[in-house]
PDB file of C-alpha atoms in Angstrom:
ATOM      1  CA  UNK A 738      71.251 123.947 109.726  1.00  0.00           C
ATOM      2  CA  UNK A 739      70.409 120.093 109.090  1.00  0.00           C
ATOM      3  CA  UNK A 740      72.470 120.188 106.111  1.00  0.00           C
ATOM      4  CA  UNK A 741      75.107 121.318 107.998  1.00  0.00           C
ATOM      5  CA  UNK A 742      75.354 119.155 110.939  1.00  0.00           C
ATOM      6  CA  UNK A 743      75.249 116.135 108.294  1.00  0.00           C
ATOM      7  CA  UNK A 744      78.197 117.547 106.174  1.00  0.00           C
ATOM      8  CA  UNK A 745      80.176 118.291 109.284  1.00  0.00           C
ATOM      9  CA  UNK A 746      79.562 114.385 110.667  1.00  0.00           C
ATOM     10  CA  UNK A 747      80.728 113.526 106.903  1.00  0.00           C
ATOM     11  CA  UNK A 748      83.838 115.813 107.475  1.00  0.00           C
ATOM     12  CA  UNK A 749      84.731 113.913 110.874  1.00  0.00           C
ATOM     13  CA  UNK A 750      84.076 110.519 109.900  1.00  0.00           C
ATOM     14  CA  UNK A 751      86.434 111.113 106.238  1.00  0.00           C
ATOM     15  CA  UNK A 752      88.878 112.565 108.974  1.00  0.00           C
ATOM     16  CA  UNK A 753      89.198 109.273 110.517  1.00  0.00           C
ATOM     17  CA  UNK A 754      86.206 110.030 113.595  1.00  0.00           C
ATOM     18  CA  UNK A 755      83.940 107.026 113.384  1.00  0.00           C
ATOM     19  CA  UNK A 756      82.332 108.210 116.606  1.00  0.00           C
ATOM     20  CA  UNK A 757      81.106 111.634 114.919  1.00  0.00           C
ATOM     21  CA  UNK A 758      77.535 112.089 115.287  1.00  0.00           C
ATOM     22  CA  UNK A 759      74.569 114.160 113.768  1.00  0.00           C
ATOM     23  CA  UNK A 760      71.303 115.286 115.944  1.00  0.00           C
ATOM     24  CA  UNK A 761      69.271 115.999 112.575  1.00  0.00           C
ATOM     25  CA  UNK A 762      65.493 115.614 113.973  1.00  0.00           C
ATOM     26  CA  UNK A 763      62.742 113.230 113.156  1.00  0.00           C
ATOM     27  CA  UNK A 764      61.548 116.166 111.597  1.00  0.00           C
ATOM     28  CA  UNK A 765      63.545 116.809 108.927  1.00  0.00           C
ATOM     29  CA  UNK A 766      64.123 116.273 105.543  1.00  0.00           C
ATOM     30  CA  UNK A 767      67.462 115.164 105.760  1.00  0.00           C
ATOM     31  CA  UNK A 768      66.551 112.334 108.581  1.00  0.00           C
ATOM     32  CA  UNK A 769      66.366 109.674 106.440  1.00  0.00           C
ATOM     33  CA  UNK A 770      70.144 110.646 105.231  1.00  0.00           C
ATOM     34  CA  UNK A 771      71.193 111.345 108.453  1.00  0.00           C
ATOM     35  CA  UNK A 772      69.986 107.947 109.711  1.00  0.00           C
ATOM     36  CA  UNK A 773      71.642 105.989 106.983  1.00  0.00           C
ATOM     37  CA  UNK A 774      75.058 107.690 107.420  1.00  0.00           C
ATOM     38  CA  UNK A 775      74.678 106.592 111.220  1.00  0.00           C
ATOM     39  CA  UNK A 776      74.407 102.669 109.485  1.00  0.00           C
ATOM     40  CA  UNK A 777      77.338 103.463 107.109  1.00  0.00           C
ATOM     41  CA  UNK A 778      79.368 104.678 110.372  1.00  0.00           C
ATOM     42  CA  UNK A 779      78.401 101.011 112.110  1.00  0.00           C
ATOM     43  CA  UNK A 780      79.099  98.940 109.439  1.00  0.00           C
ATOM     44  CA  UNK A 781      82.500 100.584 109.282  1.00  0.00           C
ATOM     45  CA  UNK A 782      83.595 100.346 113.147  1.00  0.00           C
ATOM     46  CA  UNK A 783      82.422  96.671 112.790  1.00  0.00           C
ATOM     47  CA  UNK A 784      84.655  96.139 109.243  1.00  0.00           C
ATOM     48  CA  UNK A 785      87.540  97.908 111.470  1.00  0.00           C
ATOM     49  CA  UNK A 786      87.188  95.714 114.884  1.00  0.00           C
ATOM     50  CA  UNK A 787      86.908  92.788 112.362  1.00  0.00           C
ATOM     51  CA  UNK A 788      90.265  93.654 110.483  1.00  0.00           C
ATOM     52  CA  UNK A 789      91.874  94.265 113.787  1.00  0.00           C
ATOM     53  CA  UNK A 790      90.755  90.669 115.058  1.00  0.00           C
ATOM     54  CA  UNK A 791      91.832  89.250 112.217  1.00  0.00           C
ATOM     55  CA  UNK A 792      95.079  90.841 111.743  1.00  0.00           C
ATOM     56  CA  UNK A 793      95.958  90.348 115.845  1.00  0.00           C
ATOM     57  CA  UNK A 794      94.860  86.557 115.365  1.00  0.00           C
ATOM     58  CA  UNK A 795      97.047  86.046 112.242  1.00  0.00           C
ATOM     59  CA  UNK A 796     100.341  87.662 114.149  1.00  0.00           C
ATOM     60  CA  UNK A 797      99.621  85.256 117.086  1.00  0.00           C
ATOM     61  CA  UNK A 798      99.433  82.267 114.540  1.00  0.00           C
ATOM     62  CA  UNK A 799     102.735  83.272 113.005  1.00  0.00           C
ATOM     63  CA  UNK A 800     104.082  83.779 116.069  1.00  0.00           C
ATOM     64  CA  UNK A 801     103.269  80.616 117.360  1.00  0.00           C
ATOM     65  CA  UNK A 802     104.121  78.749 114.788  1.00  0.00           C
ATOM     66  CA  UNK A 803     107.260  80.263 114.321  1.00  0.00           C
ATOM     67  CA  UNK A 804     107.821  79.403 118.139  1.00  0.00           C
ATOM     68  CA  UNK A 805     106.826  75.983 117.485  1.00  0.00           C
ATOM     69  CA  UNK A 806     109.462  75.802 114.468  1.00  0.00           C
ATOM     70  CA  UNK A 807     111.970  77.077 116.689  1.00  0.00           C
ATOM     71  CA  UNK A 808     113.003  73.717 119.046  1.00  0.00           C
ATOM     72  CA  UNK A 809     112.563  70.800 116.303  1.00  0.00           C
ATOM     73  CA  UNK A 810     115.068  73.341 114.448  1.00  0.00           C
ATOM     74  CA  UNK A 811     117.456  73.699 116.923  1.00  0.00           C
ATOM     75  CA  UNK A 812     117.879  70.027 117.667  1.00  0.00           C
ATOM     76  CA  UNK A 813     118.096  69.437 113.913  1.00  0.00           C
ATOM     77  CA  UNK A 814     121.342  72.241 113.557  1.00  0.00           C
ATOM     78  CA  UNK A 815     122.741  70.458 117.083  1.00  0.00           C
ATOM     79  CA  UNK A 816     123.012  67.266 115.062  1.00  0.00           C
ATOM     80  CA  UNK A 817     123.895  68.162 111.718  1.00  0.00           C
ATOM     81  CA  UNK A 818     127.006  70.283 113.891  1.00  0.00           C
ATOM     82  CA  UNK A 819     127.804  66.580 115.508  1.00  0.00           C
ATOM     83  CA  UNK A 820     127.871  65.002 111.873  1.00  0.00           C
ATOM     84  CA  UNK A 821     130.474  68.063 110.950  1.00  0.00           C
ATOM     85  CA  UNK A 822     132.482  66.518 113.353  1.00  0.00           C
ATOM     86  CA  UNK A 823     132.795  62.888 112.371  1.00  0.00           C
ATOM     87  CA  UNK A 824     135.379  61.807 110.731  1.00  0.00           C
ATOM     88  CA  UNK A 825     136.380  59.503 107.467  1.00  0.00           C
ATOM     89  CA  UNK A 826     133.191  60.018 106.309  1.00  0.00           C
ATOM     90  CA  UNK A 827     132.821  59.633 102.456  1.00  0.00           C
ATOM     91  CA  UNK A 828     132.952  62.634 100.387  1.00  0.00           C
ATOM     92  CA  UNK A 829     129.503  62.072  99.335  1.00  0.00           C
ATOM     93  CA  UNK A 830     128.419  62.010 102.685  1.00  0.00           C
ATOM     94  CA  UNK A 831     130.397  65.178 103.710  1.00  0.00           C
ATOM     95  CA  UNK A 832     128.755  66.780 100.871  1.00  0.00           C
ATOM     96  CA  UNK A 833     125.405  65.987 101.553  1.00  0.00           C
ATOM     97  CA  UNK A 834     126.137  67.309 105.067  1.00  0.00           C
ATOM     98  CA  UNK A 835     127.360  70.936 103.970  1.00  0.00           C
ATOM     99  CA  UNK A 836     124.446  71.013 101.971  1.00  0.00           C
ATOM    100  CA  UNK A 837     122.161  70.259 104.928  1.00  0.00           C
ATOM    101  CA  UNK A 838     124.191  72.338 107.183  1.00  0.00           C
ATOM    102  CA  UNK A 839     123.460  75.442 104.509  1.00  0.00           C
ATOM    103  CA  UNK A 840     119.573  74.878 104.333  1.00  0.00           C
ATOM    104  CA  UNK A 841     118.775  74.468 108.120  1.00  0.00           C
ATOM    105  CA  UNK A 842     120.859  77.675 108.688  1.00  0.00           C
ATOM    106  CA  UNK A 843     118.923  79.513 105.947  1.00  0.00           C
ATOM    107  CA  UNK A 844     115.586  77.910 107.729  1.00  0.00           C
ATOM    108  CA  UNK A 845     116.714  79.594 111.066  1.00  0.00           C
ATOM    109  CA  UNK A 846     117.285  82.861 109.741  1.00  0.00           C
ATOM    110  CA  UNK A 847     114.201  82.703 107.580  1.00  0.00           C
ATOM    111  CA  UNK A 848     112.270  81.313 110.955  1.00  0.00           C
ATOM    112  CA  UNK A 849     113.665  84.193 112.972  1.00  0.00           C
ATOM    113  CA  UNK A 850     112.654  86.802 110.122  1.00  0.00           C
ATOM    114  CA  UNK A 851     108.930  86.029 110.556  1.00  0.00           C
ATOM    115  CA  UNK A 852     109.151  86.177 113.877  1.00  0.00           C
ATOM    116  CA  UNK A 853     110.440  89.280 114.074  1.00  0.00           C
ATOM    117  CA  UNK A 854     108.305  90.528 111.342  1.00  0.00           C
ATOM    118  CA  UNK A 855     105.275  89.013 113.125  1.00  0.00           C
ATOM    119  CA  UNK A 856     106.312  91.247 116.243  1.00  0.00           C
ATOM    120  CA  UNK A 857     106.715  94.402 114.586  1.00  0.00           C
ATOM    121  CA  UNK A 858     103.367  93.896 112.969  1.00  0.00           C
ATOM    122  CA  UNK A 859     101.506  92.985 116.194  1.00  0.00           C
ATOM    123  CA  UNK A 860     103.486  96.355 117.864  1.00  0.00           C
ATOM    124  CA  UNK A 861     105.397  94.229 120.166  1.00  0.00           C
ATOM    125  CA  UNK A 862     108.822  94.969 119.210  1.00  0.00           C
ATOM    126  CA  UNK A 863     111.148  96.364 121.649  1.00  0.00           C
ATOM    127  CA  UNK A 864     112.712  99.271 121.276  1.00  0.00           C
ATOM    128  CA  UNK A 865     115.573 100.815 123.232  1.00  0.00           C
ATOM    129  CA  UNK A 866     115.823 104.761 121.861  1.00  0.00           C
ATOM    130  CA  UNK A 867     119.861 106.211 122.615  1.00  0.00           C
ATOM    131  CA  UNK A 868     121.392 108.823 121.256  1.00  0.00           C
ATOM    132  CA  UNK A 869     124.175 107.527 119.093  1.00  0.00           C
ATOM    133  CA  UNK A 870     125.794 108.648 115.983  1.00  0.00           C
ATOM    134  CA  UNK A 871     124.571 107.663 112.934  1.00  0.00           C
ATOM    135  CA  UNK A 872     127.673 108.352 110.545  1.00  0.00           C
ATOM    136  CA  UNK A 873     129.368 105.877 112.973  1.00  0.00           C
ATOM    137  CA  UNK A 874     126.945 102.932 112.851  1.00  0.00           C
ATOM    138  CA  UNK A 875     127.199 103.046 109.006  1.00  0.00           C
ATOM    139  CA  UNK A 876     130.887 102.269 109.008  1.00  0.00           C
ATOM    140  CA  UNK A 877     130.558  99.643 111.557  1.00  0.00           C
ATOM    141  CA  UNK A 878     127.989  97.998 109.348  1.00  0.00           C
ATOM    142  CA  UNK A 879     130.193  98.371 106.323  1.00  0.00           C
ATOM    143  CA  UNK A 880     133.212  96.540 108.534  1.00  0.00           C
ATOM    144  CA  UNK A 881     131.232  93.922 109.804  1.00  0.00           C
ATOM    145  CA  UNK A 882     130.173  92.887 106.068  1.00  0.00           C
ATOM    146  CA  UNK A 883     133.396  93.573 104.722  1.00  0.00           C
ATOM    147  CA  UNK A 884     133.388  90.059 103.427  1.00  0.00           C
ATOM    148  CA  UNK A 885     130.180  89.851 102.029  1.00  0.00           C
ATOM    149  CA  UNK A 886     131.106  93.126 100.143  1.00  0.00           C
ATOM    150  CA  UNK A 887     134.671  91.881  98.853  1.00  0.00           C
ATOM    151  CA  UNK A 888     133.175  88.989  97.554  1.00  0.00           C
ATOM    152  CA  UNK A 889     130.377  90.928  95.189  1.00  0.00           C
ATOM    153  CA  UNK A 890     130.635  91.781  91.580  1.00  0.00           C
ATOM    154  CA  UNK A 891     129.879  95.516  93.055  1.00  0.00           C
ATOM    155  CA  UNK A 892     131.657  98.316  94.571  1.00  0.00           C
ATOM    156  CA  UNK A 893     131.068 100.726  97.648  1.00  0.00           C
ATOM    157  CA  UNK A 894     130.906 104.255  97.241  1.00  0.00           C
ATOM    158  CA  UNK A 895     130.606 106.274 100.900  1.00  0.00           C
ATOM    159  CA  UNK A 896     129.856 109.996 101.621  1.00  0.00           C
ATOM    160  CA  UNK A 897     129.938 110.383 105.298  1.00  0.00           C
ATOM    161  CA  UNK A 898     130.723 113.530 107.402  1.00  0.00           C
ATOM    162  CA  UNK A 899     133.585 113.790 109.857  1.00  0.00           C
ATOM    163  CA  UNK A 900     131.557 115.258 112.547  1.00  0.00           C
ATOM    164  CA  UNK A 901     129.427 113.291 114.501  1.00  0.00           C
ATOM    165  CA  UNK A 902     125.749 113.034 112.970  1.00  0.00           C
ATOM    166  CA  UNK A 903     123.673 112.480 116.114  1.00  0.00           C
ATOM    167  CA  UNK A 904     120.611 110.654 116.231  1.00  0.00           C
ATOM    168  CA  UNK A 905     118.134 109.431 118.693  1.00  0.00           C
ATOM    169  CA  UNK A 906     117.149 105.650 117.948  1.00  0.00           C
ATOM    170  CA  UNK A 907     117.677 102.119 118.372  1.00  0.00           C
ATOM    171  CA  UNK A 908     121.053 101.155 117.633  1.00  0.00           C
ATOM    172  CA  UNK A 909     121.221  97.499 117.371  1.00  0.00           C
ATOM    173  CA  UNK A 910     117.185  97.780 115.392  1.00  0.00           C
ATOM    174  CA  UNK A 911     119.137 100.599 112.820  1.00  0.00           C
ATOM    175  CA  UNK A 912     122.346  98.409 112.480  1.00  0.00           C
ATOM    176  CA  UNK A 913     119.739  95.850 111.207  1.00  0.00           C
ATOM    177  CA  UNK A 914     118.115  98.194 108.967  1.00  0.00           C
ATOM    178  CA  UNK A 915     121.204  99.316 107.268  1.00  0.00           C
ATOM    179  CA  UNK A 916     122.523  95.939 107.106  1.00  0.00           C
ATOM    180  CA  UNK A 917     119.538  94.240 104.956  1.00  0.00           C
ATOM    181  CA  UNK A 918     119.365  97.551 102.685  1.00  0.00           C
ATOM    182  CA  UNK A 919     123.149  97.337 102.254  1.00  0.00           C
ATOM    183  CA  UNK A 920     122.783  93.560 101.705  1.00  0.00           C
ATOM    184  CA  UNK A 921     120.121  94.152  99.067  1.00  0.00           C
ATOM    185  CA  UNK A 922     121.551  96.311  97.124  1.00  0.00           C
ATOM    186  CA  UNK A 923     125.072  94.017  97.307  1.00  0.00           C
ATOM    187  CA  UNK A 924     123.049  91.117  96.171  1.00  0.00           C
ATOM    188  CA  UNK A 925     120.929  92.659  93.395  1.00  0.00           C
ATOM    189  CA  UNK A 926     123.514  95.170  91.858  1.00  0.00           C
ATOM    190  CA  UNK A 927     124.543  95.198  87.974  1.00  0.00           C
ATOM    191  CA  UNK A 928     127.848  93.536  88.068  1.00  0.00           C
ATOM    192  CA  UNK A 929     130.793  95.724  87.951  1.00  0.00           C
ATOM    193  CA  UNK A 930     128.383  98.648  89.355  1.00  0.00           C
ATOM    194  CA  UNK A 931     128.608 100.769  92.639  1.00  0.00           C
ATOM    195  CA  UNK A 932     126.412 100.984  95.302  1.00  0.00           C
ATOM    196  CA  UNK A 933     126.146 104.524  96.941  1.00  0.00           C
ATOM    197  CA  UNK A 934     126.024 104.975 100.533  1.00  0.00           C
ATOM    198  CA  UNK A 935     125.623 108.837 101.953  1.00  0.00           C
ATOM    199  CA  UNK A 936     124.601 110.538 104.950  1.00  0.00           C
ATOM    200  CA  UNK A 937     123.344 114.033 105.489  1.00  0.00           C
ATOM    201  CA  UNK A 938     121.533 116.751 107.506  1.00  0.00           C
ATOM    202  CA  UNK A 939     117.974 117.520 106.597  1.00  0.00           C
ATOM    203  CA  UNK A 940     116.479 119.641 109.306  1.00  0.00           C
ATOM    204  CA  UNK A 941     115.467 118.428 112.307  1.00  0.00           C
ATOM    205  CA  UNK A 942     116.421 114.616 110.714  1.00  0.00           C
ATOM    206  CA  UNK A 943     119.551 112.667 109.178  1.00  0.00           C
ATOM    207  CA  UNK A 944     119.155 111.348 106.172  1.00  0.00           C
ATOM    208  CA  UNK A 945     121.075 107.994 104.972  1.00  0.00           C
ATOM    209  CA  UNK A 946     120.625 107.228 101.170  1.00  0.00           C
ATOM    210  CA  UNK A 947     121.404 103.915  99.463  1.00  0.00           C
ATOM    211  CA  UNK A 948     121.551 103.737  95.991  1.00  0.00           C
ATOM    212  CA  UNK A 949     121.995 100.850  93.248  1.00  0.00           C
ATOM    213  CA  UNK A 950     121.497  99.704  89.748  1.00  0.00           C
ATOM    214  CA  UNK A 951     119.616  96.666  89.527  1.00  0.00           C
ATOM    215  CA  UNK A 952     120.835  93.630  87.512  1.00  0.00           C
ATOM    216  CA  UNK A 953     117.300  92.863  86.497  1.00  0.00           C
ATOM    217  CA  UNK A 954     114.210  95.508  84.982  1.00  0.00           C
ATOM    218  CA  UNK A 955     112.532  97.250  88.250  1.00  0.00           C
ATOM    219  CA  UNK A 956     108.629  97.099  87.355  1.00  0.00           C
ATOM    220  CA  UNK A 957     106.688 100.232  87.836  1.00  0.00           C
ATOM    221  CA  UNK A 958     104.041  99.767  90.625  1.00  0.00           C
ATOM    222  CA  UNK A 959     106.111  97.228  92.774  1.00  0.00           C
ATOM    223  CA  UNK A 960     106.304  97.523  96.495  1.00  0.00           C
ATOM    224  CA  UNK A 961     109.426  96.173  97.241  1.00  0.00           C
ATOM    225  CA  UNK A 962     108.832  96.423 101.108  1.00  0.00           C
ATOM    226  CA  UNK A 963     105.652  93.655 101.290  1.00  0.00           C
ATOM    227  CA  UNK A 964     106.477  90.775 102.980  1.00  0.00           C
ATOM    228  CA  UNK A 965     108.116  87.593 101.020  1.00  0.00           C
ATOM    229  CA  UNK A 966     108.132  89.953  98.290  1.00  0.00           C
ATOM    230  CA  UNK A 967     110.532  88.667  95.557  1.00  0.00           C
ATOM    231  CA  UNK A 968     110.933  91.447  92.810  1.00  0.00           C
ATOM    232  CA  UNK A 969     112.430  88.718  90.190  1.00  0.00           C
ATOM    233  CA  UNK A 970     110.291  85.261  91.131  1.00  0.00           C
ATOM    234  CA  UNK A 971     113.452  83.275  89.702  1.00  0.00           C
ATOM    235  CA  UNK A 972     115.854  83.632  92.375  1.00  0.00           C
ATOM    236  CA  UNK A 973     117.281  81.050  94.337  1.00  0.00           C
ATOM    237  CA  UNK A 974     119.076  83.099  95.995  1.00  0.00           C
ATOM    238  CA  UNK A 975     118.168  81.978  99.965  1.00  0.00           C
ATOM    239  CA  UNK A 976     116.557  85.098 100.339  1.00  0.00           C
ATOM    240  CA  UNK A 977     113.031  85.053 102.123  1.00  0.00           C
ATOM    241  CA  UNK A 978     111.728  88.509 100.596  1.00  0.00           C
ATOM    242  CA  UNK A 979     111.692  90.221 104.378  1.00  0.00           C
ATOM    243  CA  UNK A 980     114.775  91.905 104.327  1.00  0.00           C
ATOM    244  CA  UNK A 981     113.579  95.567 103.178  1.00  0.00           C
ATOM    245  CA  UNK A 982     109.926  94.661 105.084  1.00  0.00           C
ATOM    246  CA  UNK A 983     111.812  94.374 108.493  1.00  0.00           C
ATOM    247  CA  UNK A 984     113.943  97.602 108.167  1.00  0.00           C
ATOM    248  CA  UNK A 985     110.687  99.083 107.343  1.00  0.00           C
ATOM    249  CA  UNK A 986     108.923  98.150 110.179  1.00  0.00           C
ATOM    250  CA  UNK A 987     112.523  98.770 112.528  1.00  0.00           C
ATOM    251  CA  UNK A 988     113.065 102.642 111.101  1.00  0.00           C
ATOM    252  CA  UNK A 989     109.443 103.496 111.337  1.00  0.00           C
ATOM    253  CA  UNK A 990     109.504 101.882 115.155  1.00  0.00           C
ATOM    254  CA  UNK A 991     112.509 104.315 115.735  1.00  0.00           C
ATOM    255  CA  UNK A 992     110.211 106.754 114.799  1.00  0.00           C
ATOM    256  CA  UNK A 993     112.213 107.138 111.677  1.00  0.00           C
ATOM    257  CA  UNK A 994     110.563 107.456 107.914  1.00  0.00           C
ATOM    258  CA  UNK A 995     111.644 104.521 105.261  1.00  0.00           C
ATOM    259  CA  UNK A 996     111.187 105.980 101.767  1.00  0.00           C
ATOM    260  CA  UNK A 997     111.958 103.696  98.660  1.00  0.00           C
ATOM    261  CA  UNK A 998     112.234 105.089  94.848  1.00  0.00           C
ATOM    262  CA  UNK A 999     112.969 104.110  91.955  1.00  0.00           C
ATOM    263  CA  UNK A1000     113.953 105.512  88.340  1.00  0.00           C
ATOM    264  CA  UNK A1001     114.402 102.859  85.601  1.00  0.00           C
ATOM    265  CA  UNK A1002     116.794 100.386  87.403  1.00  0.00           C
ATOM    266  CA  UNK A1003     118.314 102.975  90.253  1.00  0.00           C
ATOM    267  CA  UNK A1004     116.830 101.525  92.975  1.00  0.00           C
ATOM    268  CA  UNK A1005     117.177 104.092  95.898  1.00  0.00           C
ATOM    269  CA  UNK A1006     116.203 103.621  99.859  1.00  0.00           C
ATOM    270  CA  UNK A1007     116.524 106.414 101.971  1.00  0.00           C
ATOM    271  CA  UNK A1008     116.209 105.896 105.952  1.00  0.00           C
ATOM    272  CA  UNK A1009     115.289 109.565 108.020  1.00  0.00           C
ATOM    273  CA  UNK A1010     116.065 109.524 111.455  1.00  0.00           C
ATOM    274  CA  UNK A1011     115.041 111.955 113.916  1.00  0.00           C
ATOM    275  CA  UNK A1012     118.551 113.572 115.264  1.00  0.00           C
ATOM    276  CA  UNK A1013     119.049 114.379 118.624  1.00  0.00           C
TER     277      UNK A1013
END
């Protein structure tokens, strides 16, 4: 009967209970066990409220700082746009003002990818759930970087139903997801490759696939969705490494799942979303 109670307070606590308890008496054999298990189940709530104070106190830091970042940066883009505007300037000068002009707006976008990133993590992102249709948010996210598309080495491949593929989420959060995983895989493709966009039923959940052949060796092991995660450390790119970390953290705040494979250099991202 001792034995028991102490395997089934094992059983609750490897089930995620920390608060399971055993009632083994003084008298038993198994005390000292049962005792020591109660020490292993402290320790553990402590390591958890400690990782949980931590991890709250480094979103607030990022957050703040990011805040911080935010007005200095602002002023800095007001005057760099008044410079735009001057005229006979050398060519030089002009020059050295594109090139500012470039940075600060890759600094603001990087900025405002923490800060969102910071949010998500903390669990203060805000999410509006509609019911919209999926099939059409994908081609309004291919139009709107129809530019940005035309001017890669790659091209897109759609599968898309006709009929409306309903789902219930966050439309402006899922327009961002599909944009950065669209804009990965435009920016990483083998040149003179396509990029495969579908959309499908599955169940109770719609299913919209990316797929891509790198231009560079995909490592086994990698998780391409950590934060400032660059999968080849050479780029210059402007990239910040957040773009597949944020449409993470946006699908799975739809209440959506955000699976990423890969199979030599496919590299494949497929977004579930609950329909409705």
């Amino acid at each position: 009967q001792d034995w028991n109670a102490l395997m089934a307070q094992i059983t609750e606590m490897y089930g995620g209970n920390l608060n399971a308890v055993n009632h083994v008496p003084p008298t038993s054999n198994l005390y000292d066990c049962a005792m020591q298990l109660n020490m292993i189940r402290t320790g553990i709530e402590k390591a958890v409220e400690e990782g949980t104070k931590a991890d709250r106190t480094k979103v607030e830091l990022i957050t703040n700082v990011s805040h911080d970042i935010k007005t200095p940066l602002t002023s800095l883009i007001s005057y760099i746009q008044l410079l735009k505007q001057e005229e006979g300037l050398a060519e030089h000068i002009a020059d050295y003002i594109r090139i500012l002009d470039e940075k600060s707006d890759r600094l603001k976008n990087m900025v405002q990818d923490v800060f969102t990133v910071s949010q998500a993590a903390g669990g203060q992102l805000e999410v509006n759930m509609e019911k919209l249709d999926l099939g059409k948010l994908l081609y309004q996210t291919l139009a709107d970087m129809d530019e940005v598309i035309n001017k890669s080495p790659v091209t897109i491949k759609t599968e898309i139903p006709n009929d409306p593929v309903m789902v219930q989420a966050d439309g402006q959060r899922m327009y961002r997801v599909f944009q950065n995983i669209i804009g990965n895989a435009v920016k990483y493709s083998l040149a003179g490759s396509r990029v495969y966009l579908t959309l499908k039923e599955e169940g109770e959940f719609a299913a919209a696939c990316v797929k891509n052949t790198s231009s560079h060796e995909l490592l086994h092991g990698l998780d391409f969705t950590e934060r400032f995660f660059r999968g080849d450390k050479s780029r210059t790119d402007g990239g910040s490494g957040l773009g597949l970390s944020i449409a993470k953290s946006f699908t799975e705040a739809c209440g959506g799942e955000f699976c990423l494979e890969t199979n030599a250099d496919l590299f494949v991202v497929t977004v579930r979303v609950r329909k409705g």
